[in-house]
PDB file of C-alpha atoms in Angstrom:
ATOM      1  CA  MET A   1     110.245  34.970 119.390  1.00 69.00           C
ATOM      2  CA  ARG A   2     111.126  31.346 118.632  1.00 78.00           C
ATOM      3  CA  ASP A   3     113.532  32.445 115.906  1.00 78.00           C
ATOM      4  CA  GLU A   4     115.397  34.746 118.278  1.00 80.00           C
ATOM      5  CA  PHE A   5     115.630  32.130 121.054  1.00 78.00           C
ATOM      6  CA  GLU A   6     116.962  29.521 118.633  1.00 84.00           C
ATOM      7  CA  GLU A   7     119.571  31.941 117.322  1.00 80.00           C
ATOM      8  CA  ILE A   8     120.710  32.811 120.859  1.00 82.00           C
ATOM      9  CA  VAL A   9     120.932  29.163 121.943  1.00 81.00           C
ATOM     10  CA  LEU A  10     122.133  27.527 118.708  1.00 82.00           C
ATOM     11  CA  SER A  11     124.095  30.404 117.060  1.00 84.00           C
ATOM     12  CA  PRO A  12     123.396  32.318 113.814  1.00 85.00           C
ATOM     13  CA  GLN A  13     124.946  29.496 111.761  1.00 87.00           C
ATOM     14  CA  ALA A  14     122.565  26.709 110.755  1.00 87.00           C
ATOM     15  CA  GLN A  15     123.747  23.105 110.996  1.00 89.00           C
ATOM     16  CA  ASN A  16     120.654  21.527 109.461  1.00 90.00           C
ATOM     17  CA  VAL A  17     117.476  22.393 107.603  1.00 93.00           C
ATOM     18  CA  SER A  18     114.306  20.440 106.816  1.00 93.00           C
ATOM     19  CA  VAL A  19     111.595  20.806 104.194  1.00 94.00           C
ATOM     20  CA  GLU A  20     109.299  22.091 106.936  1.00 94.00           C
ATOM     21  CA  ASP A  21     111.863  24.752 107.884  1.00 93.00           C
ATOM     22  CA  VAL A  22     112.111  25.985 104.294  1.00 94.00           C
ATOM     23  CA  LEU A  23     108.344  26.134 103.798  1.00 93.00           C
ATOM     24  CA  ASP A  24     107.840  27.952 107.100  1.00 90.00           C
ATOM     25  CA  ILE A  25     110.484  30.590 106.345  1.00 89.00           C
ATOM     26  CA  VAL A  26     109.263  31.217 102.797  1.00 90.00           C
ATOM     27  CA  ARG A  27     105.586  31.248 103.787  1.00 88.00           C
ATOM     28  CA  ARG A  28     106.210  33.860 106.482  1.00 84.00           C
ATOM     29  CA  ALA A  29     108.319  35.987 104.141  1.00 82.00           C
ATOM     30  CA  LEU A  30     105.547  35.947 101.533  1.00 80.00           C
ATOM     31  CA  GLU A  31     102.789  36.520 104.069  1.00 74.00           C
ATOM     32  CA  THR A  32     103.994  40.036 104.860  1.00 69.00           C
ATOM     33  CA  MET A  33     103.085  40.964 101.279  1.00 60.00           C
ATOM     34  CA  ARG A  34      99.914  38.887 100.995  1.00 55.00           C
ATOM     35  CA  LEU A  35      98.370  40.517 104.055  1.00 53.00           C
ATOM     36  CA  MET A  36      98.281  43.855 102.287  1.00 54.00           C
ATOM     37  CA  ASN A  37      96.781  45.248  99.091  1.00 54.00           C
ATOM     38  CA  THR A  38     100.053  45.528  97.216  1.00 53.00           C
ATOM     39  CA  GLY A  39      98.440  47.189  94.214  1.00 54.00           C
ATOM     40  CA  VAL A  40      97.562  50.196  96.381  1.00 58.00           C
ATOM     41  CA  TRP A  41     100.728  50.203  98.442  1.00 55.00           C
ATOM     42  CA  ASN A  42     103.012  50.034  95.414  1.00 55.00           C
ATOM     43  CA  GLN A  43     101.505  53.302  94.178  1.00 56.00           C
ATOM     44  CA  ASN A  44     102.119  55.015  97.507  1.00 54.00           C
ATOM     45  CA  TYR A  45     105.494  53.542  98.379  1.00 49.00           C
ATOM     46  CA  SER A  46     107.994  56.395  98.443  1.00 44.00           C
ATOM     47  CA  GLY A  47     110.803  56.434  95.931  1.00 50.00           C
ATOM     48  CA  ASP A  48     108.763  54.715  93.201  1.00 52.00           C
ATOM     49  CA  ALA A  49     110.210  51.339  94.159  1.00 49.00           C
ATOM     50  CA  PHE A  50     107.578  49.587  92.029  1.00 49.00           C
ATOM     51  CA  PRO A  51     105.948  50.799  88.801  1.00 54.00           C
ATOM     52  CA  SER A  52     102.177  51.166  89.194  1.00 52.00           C
ATOM     53  CA  GLY A  53     100.451  47.821  88.832  1.00 51.00           C
ATOM     54  CA  GLN A  54     103.653  45.775  88.659  1.00 53.00           C
ATOM     55  CA  ALA A  55     102.675  43.655  91.661  1.00 53.00           C
ATOM     56  CA  ALA A  56      98.868  43.583  91.544  1.00 57.00           C
ATOM     57  CA  TYR A  57      97.476  41.665  94.519  1.00 58.00           C
ATOM     58  CA  GLY A  58      95.800  38.932  92.491  1.00 62.00           C
ATOM     59  CA  THR A  59      98.924  38.318  90.436  1.00 65.00           C
ATOM     60  CA  SER A  60     101.150  38.267  93.517  1.00 70.00           C
ATOM     61  CA  SER A  61      98.883  35.786  95.323  1.00 73.00           C
ATOM     62  CA  MET A  62      98.858  33.483  92.301  1.00 75.00           C
ATOM     63  CA  ILE A  63     102.655  33.508  92.048  1.00 77.00           C
ATOM     64  CA  HIS A  64     103.137  33.005  95.796  1.00 80.00           C
ATOM     65  CA  ALA A  65     100.801  30.001  95.832  1.00 83.00           C
ATOM     66  CA  GLY A  66     102.670  28.545  92.870  1.00 83.00           C
ATOM     67  CA  LEU A  67     106.057  29.021  94.538  1.00 86.00           C
ATOM     68  CA  LEU A  68     104.957  27.274  97.736  1.00 89.00           C
ATOM     69  CA  ASP A  69     103.371  24.464  95.711  1.00 90.00           C
ATOM     70  CA  THR A  70     106.593  23.965  93.761  1.00 89.00           C
ATOM     71  CA  LEU A  71     108.671  23.847  96.946  1.00 92.00           C
ATOM     72  CA  GLN A  72     106.341  21.502  98.815  1.00 92.00           C
ATOM     73  CA  THR A  73     106.166  19.038  95.925  1.00 92.00           C
ATOM     74  CA  GLY A  74     109.750  19.236  94.743  1.00 90.00           C
ATOM     75  CA  LEU A  75     111.837  19.281  97.922  1.00 93.00           C
ATOM     76  CA  THR A  76     110.548  15.806  98.824  1.00 93.00           C
ATOM     77  CA  ALA A  77     110.826  14.454  95.261  1.00 91.00           C
ATOM     78  CA  PRO A  78     113.750  12.285  94.049  1.00 90.00           C
ATOM     79  CA  ALA A  79     116.966  14.203  93.391  1.00 88.00           C
ATOM     80  CA  ASN A  80     116.914  13.354  89.679  1.00 84.00           C
ATOM     81  CA  SER A  81     113.312  14.472  89.109  1.00 86.00           C
ATOM     82  CA  SER A  82     112.137  17.568  87.267  1.00 80.00           C
ATOM     83  CA  ALA A  83     110.106  18.485  90.362  1.00 86.00           C
ATOM     84  CA  ARG A  84     113.289  18.648  92.468  1.00 89.00           C
ATOM     85  CA  GLN A  85     114.993  20.760  89.798  1.00 84.00           C
ATOM     86  CA  ALA A  86     112.060  23.180  89.778  1.00 84.00           C
ATOM     87  CA  ALA A  87     112.008  23.406  93.582  1.00 89.00           C
ATOM     88  CA  HIS A  88     115.742  24.062  93.761  1.00 89.00           C
ATOM     89  CA  ALA A  89     115.523  26.770  91.103  1.00 84.00           C
ATOM     90  CA  THR A  90     112.614  28.356  92.991  1.00 87.00           C
ATOM     91  CA  LEU A  91     114.685  28.260  96.168  1.00 90.00           C
ATOM     92  CA  GLN A  92     117.513  30.017  94.313  1.00 86.00           C
ATOM     93  CA  GLN A  93     115.184  32.823  93.267  1.00 83.00           C
ATOM     94  CA  ILE A  94     113.802  33.259  96.774  1.00 88.00           C
ATOM     95  CA  ASN A  95     117.284  33.193  98.286  1.00 88.00           C
ATOM     96  CA  ALA A  96     118.386  35.927  95.877  1.00 84.00           C
ATOM     97  CA  MET A  97     115.398  38.108  96.821  1.00 84.00           C
ATOM     98  CA  MET A  98     115.631  37.682 100.595  1.00 87.00           C
ATOM     99  CA  ARG A  99     116.756  40.718 102.583  1.00 87.00           C
ATOM    100  CA  GLU A 100     119.867  40.379 104.771  1.00 86.00           C
ATOM    101  CA  TYR A 101     119.517  41.302 108.444  1.00 83.00           C
ATOM    102  CA  ASP A 102     121.752  44.347 107.968  1.00 85.00           C
ATOM    103  CA  GLY A 103     119.818  45.567 104.901  1.00 83.00           C
ATOM    104  CA  ILE A 104     116.694  46.810 106.678  1.00 81.00           C
ATOM    105  CA  GLY A 105     117.792  50.420 106.281  1.00 79.00           C
ATOM    106  CA  ASP A 106     118.425  50.188 102.531  1.00 81.00           C
ATOM    107  CA  LEU A 107     115.776  52.608 101.279  1.00 78.00           C
ATOM    108  CA  ARG A 108     116.763  52.437  97.618  1.00 77.00           C
ATOM    109  CA  PRO A 109     114.152  50.926  95.251  1.00 75.00           C
ATOM    110  CA  ALA A 110     116.258  47.770  94.771  1.00 75.00           C
ATOM    111  CA  GLY A 111     116.518  47.315  98.538  1.00 78.00           C
ATOM    112  CA  ARG A 112     112.810  47.805  99.077  1.00 74.00           C
ATOM    113  CA  ARG A 113     111.926  45.112  96.557  1.00 74.00           C
ATOM    114  CA  ARG A 114     113.465  42.427  98.737  1.00 79.00           C
ATOM    115  CA  MET A 115     111.591  39.976 100.958  1.00 80.00           C
ATOM    116  CA  PRO A 116     110.004  40.144 103.489  1.00 77.00           C
ATOM    117  CA  ALA A 117     108.134  42.947 101.763  1.00 68.00           C
ATOM    118  CA  MET A 118     105.769  45.851 102.342  1.00 60.00           C
ATOM    119  CA  MET A 119     105.285  45.672 106.127  1.00 59.00           C
ATOM    120  CA  ARG A 120     107.632  47.773 108.237  1.00 58.00           C
ATOM    121  CA  GLY A 121     108.842  47.594 111.823  1.00 57.00           C
ATOM    122  CA  ALA A 122     108.127  50.039 114.639  1.00 55.00           C
ATOM    123  CA  ASP A 123     111.313  51.939 113.784  1.00 55.00           C
ATOM    124  CA  GLY A 124     110.088  52.601 110.241  1.00 62.00           C
ATOM    125  CA  LEU A 125     112.646  50.272 108.645  1.00 72.00           C
ATOM    126  CA  ASP A 126     111.918  47.257 106.448  1.00 76.00           C
ATOM    127  CA  LEU A 127     111.771  43.718 107.803  1.00 78.00           C
ATOM    128  CA  ALA A 128     114.254  40.842 107.626  1.00 83.00           C
ATOM    129  CA  ILE A 129     114.366  37.276 108.874  1.00 83.00           C
ATOM    130  CA  ASN A 130     117.109  36.720 111.445  1.00 85.00           C
ATOM    131  CA  ARG A 131     120.580  35.470 110.615  1.00 88.00           C
ATOM    132  CA  ARG A 132     119.913  31.837 111.528  1.00 90.00           C
ATOM    133  CA  ARG A 133     116.822  31.555 109.323  1.00 91.00           C
ATOM    134  CA  ARG A 134     118.678  33.322 106.515  1.00 91.00           C
ATOM    135  CA  ASP A 135     121.533  30.819 106.874  1.00 93.00           C
ATOM    136  CA  GLN A 136     119.068  27.921 106.748  1.00 93.00           C
ATOM    137  CA  LEU A 137     117.872  29.058 103.333  1.00 92.00           C
ATOM    138  CA  ARG A 138     121.443  29.166 102.051  1.00 92.00           C
ATOM    139  CA  LEU A 139     122.103  25.711 103.515  1.00 95.00           C
ATOM    140  CA  ALA A 140     118.955  24.387 101.823  1.00 94.00           C
ATOM    141  CA  LEU A 141     120.485  25.143  98.422  1.00 90.00           C
ATOM    142  CA  ASP A 142     123.132  22.480  99.138  1.00 90.00           C
ATOM    143  CA  VAL A 143     120.926  20.026 101.031  1.00 93.00           C
ATOM    144  CA  PHE A 144     118.277  19.881  98.297  1.00 93.00           C
ATOM    145  CA  ARG A 145     120.561  20.205  95.268  1.00 88.00           C
ATOM    146  CA  PRO A 146     119.209  18.063  92.394  1.00 86.00           C
ATOM    147  CA  ALA A 147     121.107  15.505  90.366  1.00 82.00           C
ATOM    148  CA  VAL A 148     121.473  16.564  86.725  1.00 74.00           C
ATOM    149  CA  ALA A 149     121.665  13.896  84.029  1.00 68.00           C
ATOM    150  CA  GLU A 150     122.185  16.070  80.946  1.00 70.00           C
ATOM    151  CA  ASP A 151     124.321  19.161  80.638  1.00 76.00           C
ATOM    152  CA  ILE A 152     123.432  20.319  77.125  1.00 89.00           C
ATOM    153  CA  PRO A 153     121.851  23.673  76.156  1.00 93.00           C
ATOM    154  CA  VAL A 154     118.361  22.367  75.357  1.00 93.00           C
ATOM    155  CA  ALA A 155     118.245  20.414  78.636  1.00 91.00           C
ATOM    156  CA  ALA A 156     119.314  23.517  80.554  1.00 92.00           C
ATOM    157  CA  MET A 157     116.554  25.528  78.858  1.00 94.00           C
ATOM    158  CA  SER A 158     113.979  22.867  79.735  1.00 92.00           C
ATOM    159  CA  ARG A 159     115.097  22.886  83.370  1.00 90.00           C
ATOM    160  CA  MET A 160     114.720  26.652  83.504  1.00 92.00           C
ATOM    161  CA  ILE A 161     111.231  26.597  81.966  1.00 92.00           C
ATOM    162  CA  VAL A 162     110.130  24.068  84.594  1.00 88.00           C
ATOM    163  CA  ALA A 163     111.693  26.251  87.293  1.00 85.00           C
ATOM    164  CA  PHE A 164     109.663  29.290  86.243  1.00 87.00           C
ATOM    165  CA  GLY A 165     106.412  27.338  85.924  1.00 85.00           C
ATOM    166  CA  ALA A 166     104.837  29.263  88.814  1.00 79.00           C
ATOM    167  CA  MET A 167     105.003  32.402  86.667  1.00 81.00           C
ATOM    168  CA  ALA A 168     103.320  30.864  83.622  1.00 84.00           C
ATOM    169  CA  GLY A 169     100.161  32.901  84.177  1.00 82.00           C
ATOM    170  CA  LEU A 170     102.040  36.117  83.462  1.00 80.00           C
ATOM    171  CA  HIS A 171     102.374  35.003  79.823  1.00 85.00           C
ATOM    172  CA  ALA A 172      98.697  34.353  79.111  1.00 84.00           C
ATOM    173  CA  GLY A 173      98.513  37.359  76.785  1.00 85.00           C
ATOM    174  CA  PHE A 174     100.894  35.870  74.219  1.00 88.00           C
ATOM    175  CA  SER A 175      99.770  33.185  71.787  1.00 86.00           C
ATOM    176  CA  GLU A 176     100.889  31.331  68.674  1.00 87.00           C
ATOM    177  CA  ASP A 177      99.117  28.593  66.690  1.00 87.00           C
ATOM    178  CA  GLY A 178      96.009  28.920  68.874  1.00 88.00           C
ATOM    179  CA  GLN A 179      97.835  28.207  72.135  1.00 89.00           C
ATOM    180  CA  THR A 180      98.878  30.731  74.777  1.00 90.00           C
ATOM    181  CA  LEU A 181     102.415  30.828  76.066  1.00 91.00           C
ATOM    182  CA  ALA A 182     101.038  30.254  79.586  1.00 89.00           C
ATOM    183  CA  GLN A 183      99.461  26.963  78.473  1.00 92.00           C
ATOM    184  CA  ARG A 184     102.706  25.857  76.866  1.00 93.00           C
ATOM    185  CA  PHE A 185     104.584  25.956  80.193  1.00 91.00           C
ATOM    186  CA  ALA A 186     103.115  22.514  80.973  1.00 87.00           C
ATOM    187  CA  GLU A 187     105.529  21.110  78.357  1.00 91.00           C
ATOM    188  CA  PRO A 188     108.961  22.811  78.056  1.00 92.00           C
ATOM    189  CA  GLU A 189     109.241  21.685  74.428  1.00 93.00           C
ATOM    190  CA  GLU A 190     106.136  23.730  73.627  1.00 95.00           C
ATOM    191  CA  VAL A 191     107.721  26.877  75.085  1.00 95.00           C
ATOM    192  CA  LEU A 192     110.850  26.301  73.006  1.00 95.00           C
ATOM    193  CA  ASP A 193     108.655  25.821  69.936  1.00 94.00           C
ATOM    194  CA  TYR A 194     106.944  29.154  70.656  1.00 95.00           C
ATOM    195  CA  LEU A 195     110.271  30.951  71.023  1.00 96.00           C
ATOM    196  CA  THR A 196     111.507  29.675  67.662  1.00 95.00           C
ATOM    197  CA  LYS A 197     108.282  30.649  65.831  1.00 93.00           C
ATOM    198  CA  ALA A 198     106.951  33.856  67.384  1.00 94.00           C
ATOM    199  CA  VAL A 199     107.957  37.498  67.176  1.00 95.00           C
ATOM    200  CA  ALA A 200     108.371  39.961  70.036  1.00 94.00           C
ATOM    201  CA  LYS A 201     105.058  41.471  71.164  1.00 91.00           C
ATOM    202  CA  GLY A 202     103.650  43.699  73.872  1.00 88.00           C
ATOM    203  CA  ALA A 203     104.564  46.908  75.665  1.00 86.00           C
ATOM    204  CA  VAL A 204     107.960  45.673  76.869  1.00 87.00           C
ATOM    205  CA  ALA A 205     109.059  44.725  73.341  1.00 90.00           C
ATOM    206  CA  THR A 206     107.773  48.015  71.951  1.00 91.00           C
ATOM    207  CA  ALA A 207     109.604  50.054  74.596  1.00 88.00           C
ATOM    208  CA  ALA A 208     112.822  48.212  73.751  1.00 89.00           C
ATOM    209  CA  GLY A 209     112.382  48.825  70.017  1.00 93.00           C
ATOM    210  CA  LEU A 210     112.107  45.073  69.381  1.00 95.00           C
ATOM    211  CA  ALA A 211     108.429  44.722  68.403  1.00 93.00           C
ATOM    212  CA  ASN A 212     107.755  42.259  65.554  1.00 95.00           C
ATOM    213  CA  GLN A 213     111.355  41.041  65.476  1.00 96.00           C
ATOM    214  CA  PRO A 214     111.954  37.248  65.673  1.00 96.00           C
ATOM    215  CA  LEU A 215     112.279  36.096  69.266  1.00 97.00           C
ATOM    216  CA  VAL A 216     114.976  33.640  68.244  1.00 97.00           C
ATOM    217  CA  VAL A 217     117.291  33.698  65.244  1.00 95.00           C
ATOM    218  CA  PRO A 218     118.966  30.247  65.254  1.00 95.00           C
ATOM    219  CA  GLY A 219     122.697  30.529  65.897  1.00 95.00           C
ATOM    220  CA  ASP A 220     122.509  34.317  66.327  1.00 95.00           C
ATOM    221  CA  PRO A 221     122.008  35.455  69.947  1.00 96.00           C
ATOM    222  CA  ALA A 222     122.771  39.075  69.041  1.00 95.00           C
ATOM    223  CA  GLY A 223     119.906  39.076  66.542  1.00 95.00           C
ATOM    224  CA  SER A 224     117.370  37.360  68.803  1.00 97.00           C
ATOM    225  CA  ALA A 225     114.783  39.712  70.294  1.00 96.00           C
ATOM    226  CA  PHE A 226     114.136  37.363  73.228  1.00 97.00           C
ATOM    227  CA  LEU A 227     117.720  37.534  74.482  1.00 97.00           C
ATOM    228  CA  LEU A 228     117.998  41.258  73.753  1.00 97.00           C
ATOM    229  CA  ALA A 229     114.800  41.937  75.715  1.00 95.00           C
ATOM    230  CA  ILE A 230     115.582  39.884  78.828  1.00 95.00           C
ATOM    231  CA  SER A 231     119.107  41.318  78.940  1.00 95.00           C
ATOM    232  CA  ARG A 232     117.692  44.795  79.555  1.00 93.00           C
ATOM    233  CA  ALA A 233     117.506  45.848  83.211  1.00 88.00           C
ATOM    234  CA  GLU A 234     114.011  47.225  82.516  1.00 86.00           C
ATOM    235  CA  HIS A 235     112.620  43.811  81.557  1.00 89.00           C
ATOM    236  CA  PRO A 236     110.323  42.367  84.291  1.00 83.00           C
ATOM    237  CA  MET A 237     112.188  39.037  84.243  1.00 87.00           C
ATOM    238  CA  ASN A 238     115.735  40.413  84.077  1.00 89.00           C
ATOM    239  CA  GLY A 239     116.345  40.143  87.813  1.00 86.00           C
ATOM    240  CA  ALA A 240     114.950  36.627  88.136  1.00 86.00           C
ATOM    241  CA  LEU A 241     116.838  35.346  85.090  1.00 91.00           C
ATOM    242  CA  SER A 242     120.073  37.006  86.180  1.00 90.00           C
ATOM    243  CA  SER A 243     119.928  35.439  89.655  1.00 86.00           C
ATOM    244  CA  TYR A 244     118.815  32.001  88.390  1.00 88.00           C
ATOM    245  CA  ARG A 245     121.576  29.377  88.338  1.00 88.00           C
ATOM    246  CA  ASP A 246     121.330  26.199  86.286  1.00 88.00           C
ATOM    247  CA  ALA A 247     121.727  23.084  88.416  1.00 82.00           C
ATOM    248  CA  GLY A 248     124.106  21.536  85.885  1.00 81.00           C
ATOM    249  CA  SER A 249     126.388  24.333  84.716  1.00 86.00           C
ATOM    250  CA  GLY A 250     125.822  27.034  87.315  1.00 87.00           C
ATOM    251  CA  LYS A 251     125.149  29.521  84.511  1.00 92.00           C
ATOM    252  CA  SER A 252     122.630  32.341  84.832  1.00 94.00           C
ATOM    253  CA  GLY A 253     119.292  32.167  83.056  1.00 94.00           C
ATOM    254  CA  ILE A 254     120.437  34.729  80.500  1.00 96.00           C
ATOM    255  CA  GLN A 255     123.562  32.673  79.743  1.00 96.00           C
ATOM    256  CA  VAL A 256     121.408  29.551  79.405  1.00 96.00           C
ATOM    257  CA  VAL A 257     119.255  31.318  76.795  1.00 97.00           C
ATOM    258  CA  GLU A 258     122.307  32.554  74.892  1.00 97.00           C
ATOM    259  CA  ASP A 259     123.886  29.077  74.834  1.00 96.00           C
ATOM    260  CA  TRP A 260     120.646  27.515  73.615  1.00 96.00           C
ATOM    261  CA  ILE A 261     120.226  29.998  70.762  1.00 96.00           C
ATOM    262  CA  THR A 262     123.869  29.495  69.752  1.00 96.00           C
ATOM    263  CA  SER A 263     123.440  25.703  69.804  1.00 95.00           C
ATOM    264  CA  LEU A 264     120.566  25.870  67.311  1.00 94.00           C
ATOM    265  CA  GLY A 265     122.981  26.851  64.563  1.00 86.00           C
ATOM    266  CA  ALA A 266     122.194  28.890  61.481  1.00 58.00           C
ATOM    267  CA  GLY A 267     119.278  27.546  59.514  1.00 49.00           C
ATOM    268  CA  VAL A 268     118.027  25.159  62.203  1.00 46.00           C
TER     269      VAL A 268
END
């Protein structure tokens, strides 16, 4: 009820936002999913909004905890720190996934994937935070914008790897030189090293016809399996990478990857 009273008294437009406001809004949006066994509900959710097992409860909880950790640490960190960059990128992703107040009746799979998720109101429609809270999240993107020292492709890639650190656990099944890709997320340079050495693996690569092809061909984005894979709408990270915006250039995650591969140059 507090949200509604504040909107009535103060208007739907937010004039200020604090770290506590952001954490409260995001925590409540995530909680609607965490309170339920999403693995079961995804299989019964009409319209096949989620492939079976895509959002297993344990995986979802791990990611949610990581997102909140990143926000809590980074939003209070100095503007030129990697922690602030990661928090801002996380905020971008959450903002892109949040349902608008007038989207509660969007029953298409894409609409149902938005946050708050899974729980439904008494009228059978999906849930949404009110307009004022939604506006606070948008305002937070400006209030907590990081300062960017370097605007070169490799720096942009490093910023993006830090930003997606909460999802590192999803890559535990891929390894090279005795180290998993999940472990490498602690050091962005290690992830870049993996991308330049490894080949495409797993069910997603196989389905795309890219299995065993080099993830990165220096100077050749069109021949790099990594870029080809994430550019497909079917790829699990396509949505997140498409909505991501680099703090320096404003480019999407997919554009950041393409620029980095191009910058490597043939034979590098």
